[in-house]
XYZ file of C-alpha atoms in Angstrom:
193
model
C -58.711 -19.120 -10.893
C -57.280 -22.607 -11.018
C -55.147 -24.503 -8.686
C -53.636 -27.288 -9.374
C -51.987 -29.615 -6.782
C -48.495 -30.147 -6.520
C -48.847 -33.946 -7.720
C -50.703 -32.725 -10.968
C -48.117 -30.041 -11.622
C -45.300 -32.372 -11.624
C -47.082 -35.085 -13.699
C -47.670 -32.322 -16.538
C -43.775 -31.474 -15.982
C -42.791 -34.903 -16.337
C -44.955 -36.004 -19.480
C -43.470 -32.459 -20.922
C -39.909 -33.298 -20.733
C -39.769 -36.990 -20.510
C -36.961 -36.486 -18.303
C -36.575 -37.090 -14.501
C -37.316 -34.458 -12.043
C -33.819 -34.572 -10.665
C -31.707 -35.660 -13.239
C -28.585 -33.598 -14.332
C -28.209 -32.215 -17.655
C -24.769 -33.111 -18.542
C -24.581 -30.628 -21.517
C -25.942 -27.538 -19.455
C -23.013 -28.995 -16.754
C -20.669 -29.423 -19.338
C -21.298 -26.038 -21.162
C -20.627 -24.493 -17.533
C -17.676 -26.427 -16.601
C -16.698 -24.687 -20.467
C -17.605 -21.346 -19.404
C -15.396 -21.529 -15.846
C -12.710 -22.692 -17.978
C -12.659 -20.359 -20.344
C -12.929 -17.561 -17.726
C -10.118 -18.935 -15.992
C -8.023 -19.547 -18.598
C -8.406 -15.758 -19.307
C -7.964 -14.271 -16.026
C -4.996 -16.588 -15.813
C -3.097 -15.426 -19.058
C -4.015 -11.534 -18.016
C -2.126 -12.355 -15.090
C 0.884 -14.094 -16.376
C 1.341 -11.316 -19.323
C 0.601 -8.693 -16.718
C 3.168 -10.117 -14.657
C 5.827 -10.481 -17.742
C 5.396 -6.890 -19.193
C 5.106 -5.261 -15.736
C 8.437 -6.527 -14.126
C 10.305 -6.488 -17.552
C 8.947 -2.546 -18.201
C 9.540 -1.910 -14.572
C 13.223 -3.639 -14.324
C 13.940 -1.925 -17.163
C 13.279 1.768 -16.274
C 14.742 1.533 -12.521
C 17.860 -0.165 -14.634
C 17.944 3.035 -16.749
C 16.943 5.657 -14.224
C 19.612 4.414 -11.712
C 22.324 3.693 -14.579
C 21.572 7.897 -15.352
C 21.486 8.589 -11.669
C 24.668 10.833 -10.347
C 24.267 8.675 -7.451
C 23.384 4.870 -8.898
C 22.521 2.109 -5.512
C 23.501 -1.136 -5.397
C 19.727 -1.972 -3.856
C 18.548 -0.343 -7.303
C 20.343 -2.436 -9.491
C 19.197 -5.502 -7.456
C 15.479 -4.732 -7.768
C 16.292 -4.305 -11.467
C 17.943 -7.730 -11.496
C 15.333 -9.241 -9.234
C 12.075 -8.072 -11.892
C 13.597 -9.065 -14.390
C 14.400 -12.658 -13.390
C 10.513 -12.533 -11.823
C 9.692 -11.671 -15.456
C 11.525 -14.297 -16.925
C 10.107 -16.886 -13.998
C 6.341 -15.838 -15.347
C 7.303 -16.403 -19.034
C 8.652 -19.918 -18.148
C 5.913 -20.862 -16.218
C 3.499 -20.004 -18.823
C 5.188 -21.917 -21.630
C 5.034 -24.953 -19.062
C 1.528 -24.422 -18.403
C 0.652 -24.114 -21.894
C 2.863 -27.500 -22.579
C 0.731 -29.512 -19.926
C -2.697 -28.283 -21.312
C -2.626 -30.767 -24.039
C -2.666 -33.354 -21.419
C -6.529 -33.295 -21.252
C -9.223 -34.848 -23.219
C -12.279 -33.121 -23.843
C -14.929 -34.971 -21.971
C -16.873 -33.417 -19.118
C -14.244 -34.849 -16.294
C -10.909 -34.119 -17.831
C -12.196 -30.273 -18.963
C -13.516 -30.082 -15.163
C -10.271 -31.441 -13.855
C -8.598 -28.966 -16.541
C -10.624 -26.291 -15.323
C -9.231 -27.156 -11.628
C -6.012 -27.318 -12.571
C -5.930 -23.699 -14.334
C -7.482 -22.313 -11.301
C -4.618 -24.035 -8.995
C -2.413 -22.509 -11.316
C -3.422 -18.880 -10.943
C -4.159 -19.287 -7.145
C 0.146 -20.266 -7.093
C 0.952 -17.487 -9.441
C -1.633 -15.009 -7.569
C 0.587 -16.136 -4.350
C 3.739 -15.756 -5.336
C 2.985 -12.323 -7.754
C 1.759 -11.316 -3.665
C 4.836 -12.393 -1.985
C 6.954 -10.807 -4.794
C 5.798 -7.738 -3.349
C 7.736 -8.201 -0.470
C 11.648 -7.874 -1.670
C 10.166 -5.440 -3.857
C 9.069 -2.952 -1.580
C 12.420 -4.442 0.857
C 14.828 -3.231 -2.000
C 12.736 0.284 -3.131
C 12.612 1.380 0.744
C 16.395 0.344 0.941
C 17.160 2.463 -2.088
C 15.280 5.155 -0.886
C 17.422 4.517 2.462
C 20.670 4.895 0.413
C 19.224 8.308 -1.197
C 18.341 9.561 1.656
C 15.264 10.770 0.466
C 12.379 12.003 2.915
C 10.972 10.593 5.603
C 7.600 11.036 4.624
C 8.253 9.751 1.078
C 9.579 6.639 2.712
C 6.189 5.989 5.156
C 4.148 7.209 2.029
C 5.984 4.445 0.045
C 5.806 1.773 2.912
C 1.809 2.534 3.140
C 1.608 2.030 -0.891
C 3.048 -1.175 -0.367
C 0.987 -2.168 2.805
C -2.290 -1.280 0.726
C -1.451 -3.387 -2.329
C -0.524 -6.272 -0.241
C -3.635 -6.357 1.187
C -5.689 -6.226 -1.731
C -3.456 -8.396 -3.514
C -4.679 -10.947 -0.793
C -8.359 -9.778 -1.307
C -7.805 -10.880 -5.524
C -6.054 -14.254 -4.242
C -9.006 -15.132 -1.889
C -10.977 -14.293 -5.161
C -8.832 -16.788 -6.861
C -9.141 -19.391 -4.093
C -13.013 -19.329 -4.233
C -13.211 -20.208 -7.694
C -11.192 -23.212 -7.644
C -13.036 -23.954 -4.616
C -16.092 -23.483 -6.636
C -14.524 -26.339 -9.026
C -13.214 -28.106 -6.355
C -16.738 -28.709 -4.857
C -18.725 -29.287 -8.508
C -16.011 -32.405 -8.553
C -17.170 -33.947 -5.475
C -20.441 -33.390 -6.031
C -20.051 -35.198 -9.656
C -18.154 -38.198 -8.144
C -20.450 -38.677 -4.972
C -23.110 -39.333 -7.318
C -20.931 -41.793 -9.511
């Protein structure tokens, strides 16, 4: 068997590639800064359609189911009301995110501050879809309240709630890493500029 130094592996490297050791390819960077973008510009519109259909849908049938009710709330109606608008909140904020995309040229730095700026995006939306939950569960319990429905179905509902607001924070910390992933990839680029 054959060994080769270190020095002699690296000189066969280098006469290979005619490129530095440590220099950065800025297409393999740029195709990844692509990639991140692309992933977050998908997980993003997932979220904002999620969030449009969901609270429409959802608005909708407790509109209907408490307009047929023998005994309609008023706390009914206003979660109704309040999805609805949330819905409508989404659907804005998509059209002015869509609007501001345009804003961007296509070199490495503007699709990497692009990238960034999607990822801000769904870390807001991700934080305010998880403190949405909040008068949501505020107006169903108070509904319930005003139905006097069960005690258990009212701790049963209160632990639904306390579950998906904690692993809504688990997918927004999810959501934070990647744009802290971008975040980092920045500095890194403009440290060595």
């Amino acid at each position: 068997m054959i060994t080769m130094e270190f020095e002699e592996l690296q000189k066969i490297w280098d006469s290979q590639n005619n490129t530095p050791l440590y220099a950065i390819d800025e297409n393999a960077l740029h195709n990844r800064i692509l990639t991140k973008k692309r992933q977050t510009g998908h997980i993003t519109n997932v979220s904002e359609w999620l969030s449009i259909v969901v609270n429409l849908c959802s608005g909708g049938f407790v509109l209907a189911i408490n307009y047929s009710s023998t005994r309609p709330g008023l706390a009914m109606y206003l979660l109704a009301a309040w999805m609805v608008l949330v819905s409508l909140y989404a659907l804005t904020s998509r059209i002015r995110r869509i609007t501001r995309e345009h804003q961007f040229n296509r070199t490495l730095k503007e699709d990497l501050n692009h990238a960034i700026a999607m990822a801000t995006y769904q870390v807001r939306l991700s934080r305010l879809m998880r403190w949405n939950m909040v008068p949501i569960a505020a107006l169903c319990l108070i509904g319930m309240w005003e139905a006097e429905k069960n005690g258990w179905i009212f701790l049963l509902t209160l632990g639904f709630f306390a579950m998906a607001y904690y692993a809504s924070g688990w997918e927004h910390s999810i959501y934070q890493g990647k744009k802290k992933e971008l975040e980092v990839l920045k500095a890194k680029l403009e440290a060595q500029q």
